[in-house]
mmCIF file of C-alpha atoms and ligand atoms in Angstrom:
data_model
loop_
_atom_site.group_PDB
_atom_site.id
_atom_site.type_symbol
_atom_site.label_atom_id
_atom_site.label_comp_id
_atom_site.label_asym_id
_atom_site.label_seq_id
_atom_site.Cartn_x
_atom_site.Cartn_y
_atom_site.Cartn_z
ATOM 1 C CA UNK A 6 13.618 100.956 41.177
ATOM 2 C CA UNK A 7 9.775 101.973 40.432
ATOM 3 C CA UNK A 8 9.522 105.016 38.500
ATOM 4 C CA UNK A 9 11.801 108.143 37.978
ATOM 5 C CA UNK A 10 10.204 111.731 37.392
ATOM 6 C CA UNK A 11 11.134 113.381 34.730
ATOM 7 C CA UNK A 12 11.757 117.875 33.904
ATOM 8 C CA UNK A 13 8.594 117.807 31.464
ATOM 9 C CA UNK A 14 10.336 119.839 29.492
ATOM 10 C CA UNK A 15 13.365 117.375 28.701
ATOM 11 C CA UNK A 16 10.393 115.300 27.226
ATOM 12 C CA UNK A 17 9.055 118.290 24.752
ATOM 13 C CA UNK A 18 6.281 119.174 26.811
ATOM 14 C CA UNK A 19 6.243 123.683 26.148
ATOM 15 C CA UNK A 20 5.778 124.546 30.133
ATOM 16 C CA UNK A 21 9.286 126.714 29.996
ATOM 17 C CA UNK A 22 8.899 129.920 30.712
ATOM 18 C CA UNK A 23 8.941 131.439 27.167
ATOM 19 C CA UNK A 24 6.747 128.431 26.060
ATOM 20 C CA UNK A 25 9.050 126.372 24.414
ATOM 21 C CA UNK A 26 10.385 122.854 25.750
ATOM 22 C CA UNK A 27 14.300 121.741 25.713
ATOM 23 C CA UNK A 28 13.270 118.079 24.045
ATOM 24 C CA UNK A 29 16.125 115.774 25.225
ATOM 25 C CA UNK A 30 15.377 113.123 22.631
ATOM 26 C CA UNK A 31 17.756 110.157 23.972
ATOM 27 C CA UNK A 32 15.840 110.828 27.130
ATOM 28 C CA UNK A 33 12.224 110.148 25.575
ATOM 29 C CA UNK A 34 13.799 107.053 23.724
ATOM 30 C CA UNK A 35 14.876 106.014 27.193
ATOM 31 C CA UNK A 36 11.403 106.797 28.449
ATOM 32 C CA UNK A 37 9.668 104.943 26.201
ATOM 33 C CA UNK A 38 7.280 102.054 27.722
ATOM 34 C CA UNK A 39 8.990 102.752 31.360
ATOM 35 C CA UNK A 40 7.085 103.939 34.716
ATOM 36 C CA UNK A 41 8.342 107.762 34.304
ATOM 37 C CA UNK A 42 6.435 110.537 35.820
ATOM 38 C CA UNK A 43 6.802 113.549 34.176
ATOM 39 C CA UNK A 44 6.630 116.947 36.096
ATOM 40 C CA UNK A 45 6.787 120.836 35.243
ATOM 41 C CA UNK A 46 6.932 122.117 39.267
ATOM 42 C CA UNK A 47 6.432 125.976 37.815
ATOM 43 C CA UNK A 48 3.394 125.133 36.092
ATOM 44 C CA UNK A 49 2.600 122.896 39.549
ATOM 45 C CA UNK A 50 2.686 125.708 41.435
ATOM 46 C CA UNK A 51 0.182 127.799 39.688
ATOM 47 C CA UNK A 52 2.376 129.918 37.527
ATOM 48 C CA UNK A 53 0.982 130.603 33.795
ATOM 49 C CA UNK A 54 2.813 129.501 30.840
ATOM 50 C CA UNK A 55 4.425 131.612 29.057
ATOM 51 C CA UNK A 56 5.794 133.397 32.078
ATOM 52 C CA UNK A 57 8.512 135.918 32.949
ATOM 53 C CA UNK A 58 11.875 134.466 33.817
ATOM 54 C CA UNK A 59 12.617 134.116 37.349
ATOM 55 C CA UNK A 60 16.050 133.305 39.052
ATOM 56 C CA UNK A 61 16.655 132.877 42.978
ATOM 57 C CA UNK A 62 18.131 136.509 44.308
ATOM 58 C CA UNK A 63 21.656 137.000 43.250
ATOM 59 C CA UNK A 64 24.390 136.272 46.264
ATOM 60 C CA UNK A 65 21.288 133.780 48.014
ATOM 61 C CA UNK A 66 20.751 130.007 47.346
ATOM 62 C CA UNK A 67 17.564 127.105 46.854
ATOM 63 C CA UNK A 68 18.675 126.715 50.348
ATOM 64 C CA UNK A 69 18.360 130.183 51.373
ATOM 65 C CA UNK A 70 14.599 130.280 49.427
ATOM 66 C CA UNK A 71 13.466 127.038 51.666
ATOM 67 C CA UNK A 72 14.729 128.764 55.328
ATOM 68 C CA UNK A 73 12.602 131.585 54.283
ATOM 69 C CA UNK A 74 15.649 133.741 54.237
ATOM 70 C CA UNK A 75 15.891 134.651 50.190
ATOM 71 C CA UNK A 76 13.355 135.560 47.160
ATOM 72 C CA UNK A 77 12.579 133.866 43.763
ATOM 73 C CA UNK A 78 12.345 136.859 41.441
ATOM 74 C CA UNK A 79 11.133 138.218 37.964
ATOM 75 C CA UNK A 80 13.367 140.164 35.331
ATOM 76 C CA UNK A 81 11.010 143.045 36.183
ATOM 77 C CA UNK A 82 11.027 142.304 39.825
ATOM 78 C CA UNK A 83 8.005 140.774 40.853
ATOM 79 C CA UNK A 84 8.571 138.174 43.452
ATOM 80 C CA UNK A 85 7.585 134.470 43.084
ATOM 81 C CA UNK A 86 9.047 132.677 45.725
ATOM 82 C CA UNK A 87 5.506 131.681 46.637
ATOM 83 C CA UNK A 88 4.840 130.220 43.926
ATOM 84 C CA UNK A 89 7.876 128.342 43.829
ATOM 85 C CA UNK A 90 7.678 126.898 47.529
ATOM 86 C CA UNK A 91 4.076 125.705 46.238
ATOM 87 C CA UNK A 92 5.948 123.679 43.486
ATOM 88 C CA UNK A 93 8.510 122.427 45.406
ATOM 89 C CA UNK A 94 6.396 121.225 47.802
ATOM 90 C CA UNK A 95 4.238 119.331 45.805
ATOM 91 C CA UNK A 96 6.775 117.848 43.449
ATOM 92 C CA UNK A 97 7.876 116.703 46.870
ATOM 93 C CA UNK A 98 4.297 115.559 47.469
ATOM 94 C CA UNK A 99 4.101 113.708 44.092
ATOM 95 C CA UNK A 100 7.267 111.822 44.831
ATOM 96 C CA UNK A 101 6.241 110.473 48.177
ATOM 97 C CA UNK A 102 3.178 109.691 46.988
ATOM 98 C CA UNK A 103 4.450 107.631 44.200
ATOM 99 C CA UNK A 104 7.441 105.968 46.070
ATOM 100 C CA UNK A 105 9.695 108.314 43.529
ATOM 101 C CA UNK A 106 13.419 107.679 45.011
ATOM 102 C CA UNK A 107 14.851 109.337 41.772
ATOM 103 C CA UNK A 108 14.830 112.447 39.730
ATOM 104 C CA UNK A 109 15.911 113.875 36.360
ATOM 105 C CA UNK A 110 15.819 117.498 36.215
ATOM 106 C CA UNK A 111 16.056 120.167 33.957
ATOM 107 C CA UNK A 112 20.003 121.835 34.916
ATOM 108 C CA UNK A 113 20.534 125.939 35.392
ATOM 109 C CA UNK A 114 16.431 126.185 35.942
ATOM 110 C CA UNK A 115 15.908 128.473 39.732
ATOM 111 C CA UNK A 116 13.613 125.080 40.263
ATOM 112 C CA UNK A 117 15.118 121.894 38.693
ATOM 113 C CA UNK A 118 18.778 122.834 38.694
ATOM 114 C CA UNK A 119 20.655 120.615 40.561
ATOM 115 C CA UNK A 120 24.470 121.321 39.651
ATOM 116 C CA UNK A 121 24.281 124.753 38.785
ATOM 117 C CA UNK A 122 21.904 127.741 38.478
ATOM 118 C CA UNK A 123 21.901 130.799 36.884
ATOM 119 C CA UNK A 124 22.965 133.618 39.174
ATOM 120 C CA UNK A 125 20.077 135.808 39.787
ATOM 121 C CA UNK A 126 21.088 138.604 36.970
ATOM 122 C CA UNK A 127 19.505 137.805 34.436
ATOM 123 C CA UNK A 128 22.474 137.707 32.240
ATOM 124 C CA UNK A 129 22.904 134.195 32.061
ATOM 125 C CA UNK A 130 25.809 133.541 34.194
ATOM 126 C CA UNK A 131 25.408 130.235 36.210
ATOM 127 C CA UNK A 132 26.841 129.773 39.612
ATOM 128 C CA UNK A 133 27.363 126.377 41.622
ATOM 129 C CA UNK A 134 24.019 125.396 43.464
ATOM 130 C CA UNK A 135 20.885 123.897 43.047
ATOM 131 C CA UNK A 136 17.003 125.145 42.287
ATOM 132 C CA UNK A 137 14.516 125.299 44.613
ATOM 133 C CA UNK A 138 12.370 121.861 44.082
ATOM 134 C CA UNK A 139 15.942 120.097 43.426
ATOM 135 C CA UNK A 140 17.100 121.291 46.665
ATOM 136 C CA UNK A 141 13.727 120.185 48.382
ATOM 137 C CA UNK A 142 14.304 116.614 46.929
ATOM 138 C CA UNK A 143 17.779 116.294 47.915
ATOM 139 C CA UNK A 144 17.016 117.593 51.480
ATOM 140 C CA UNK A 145 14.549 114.014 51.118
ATOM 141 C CA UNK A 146 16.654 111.485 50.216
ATOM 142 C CA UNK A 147 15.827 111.357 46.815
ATOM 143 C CA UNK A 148 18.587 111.467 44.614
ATOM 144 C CA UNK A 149 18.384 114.422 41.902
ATOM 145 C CA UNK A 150 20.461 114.295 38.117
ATOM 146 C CA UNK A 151 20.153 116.222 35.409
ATOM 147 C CA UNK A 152 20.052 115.858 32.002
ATOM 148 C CA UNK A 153 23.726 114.917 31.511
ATOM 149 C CA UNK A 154 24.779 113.051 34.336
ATOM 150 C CA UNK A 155 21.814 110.364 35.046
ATOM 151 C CA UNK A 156 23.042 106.886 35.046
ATOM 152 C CA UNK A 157 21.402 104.773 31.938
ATOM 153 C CA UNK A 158 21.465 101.628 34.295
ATOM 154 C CA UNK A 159 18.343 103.750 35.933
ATOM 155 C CA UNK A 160 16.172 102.953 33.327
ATOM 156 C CA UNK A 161 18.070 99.094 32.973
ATOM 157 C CA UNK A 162 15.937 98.900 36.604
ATOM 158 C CA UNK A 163 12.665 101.226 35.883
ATOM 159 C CA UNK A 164 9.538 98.654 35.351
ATOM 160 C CA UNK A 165 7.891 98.949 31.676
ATOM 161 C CA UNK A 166 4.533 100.003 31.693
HETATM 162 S S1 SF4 B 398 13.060 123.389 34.047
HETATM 163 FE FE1 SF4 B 398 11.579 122.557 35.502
HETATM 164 S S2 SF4 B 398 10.287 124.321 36.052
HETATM 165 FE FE2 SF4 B 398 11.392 124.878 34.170
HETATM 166 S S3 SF4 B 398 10.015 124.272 32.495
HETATM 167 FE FE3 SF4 B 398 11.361 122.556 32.869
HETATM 168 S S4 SF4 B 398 10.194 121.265 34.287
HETATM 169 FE FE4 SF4 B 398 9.264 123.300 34.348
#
């Protein structure tokens, strides 16, 4: 194993979208000295920080967004699924790039989910499915956990820096 990327925001870096982070702090005492890449694919993509929440259309999936067939929108109905192609794609790009076979991603986010995600109505009910950059990575053979469910043999095999 090389390196695993890392949600940014599971390591207390503020690039949610109301500024804030969602420190996991058994995950940074994992991370510490190890080849981890850390990644915010929102704030990859362009998007400002703080932003306006966004969830993938309600009834439509991450898979859905990729085909082209379903939007990534705003609680006041912009649409970003632009933006959040761009970040998928080159969260994709980083992990290639890198030789990343592994991921650790923020769960319920419309970009890092990769068990469930909220609905698309904004009133916090999650459904089954995955977020758009999770989805991407999955679709590429890497292998995608979240915060709860990632092996700690994974960092047993990550190189120390
Ligand atoms: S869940 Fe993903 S997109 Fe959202 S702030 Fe965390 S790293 Fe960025």
């Amino acid at each position: 194993m090389s390196k695993i990327l890392i949600s940014s925001c599971l390591l207390g870096l503020n690039t949610r979208y109301d500024g804030k982070n969602k420190l996991n702090e058994k995950l940074v005492e994992l991370a510490r000295n190890k080849q981890i890449v850390f990644v915010c694919p929102e704030q990859l993509s362009g998007l400002s920080t703080p932003r306006e929440p966004a969830e993938i259309e309600a009834g439509k999936s991450s898979k859905d967004v990729l085909e082209g067939n379903a939007r990534v929108i705003t609680i006041s109905g912009n649409t970003q699924t632009k933006e959040f192609l761009i970040g998928a794609q080159k969260t994709l790009d980083l992990c290639k790039s890198l030789d990343i076979k592994v991921a650790i991603l923020k769960e319920n986010s419309p970009s890092c989910a990769s068990n469930n995600v909220y609905d698309g109505t904004f009133k916090g009910g999650k459904i089954p499915g995955t977020g758009v950059v999770a989805e991407l990575l999955k679709q590429n053979g890497i292998t995608v956990y979240n915060e709860d469910n990632y092996p700690l043999s994974l960092f047993d095999s990550t190189k120390q820096i």
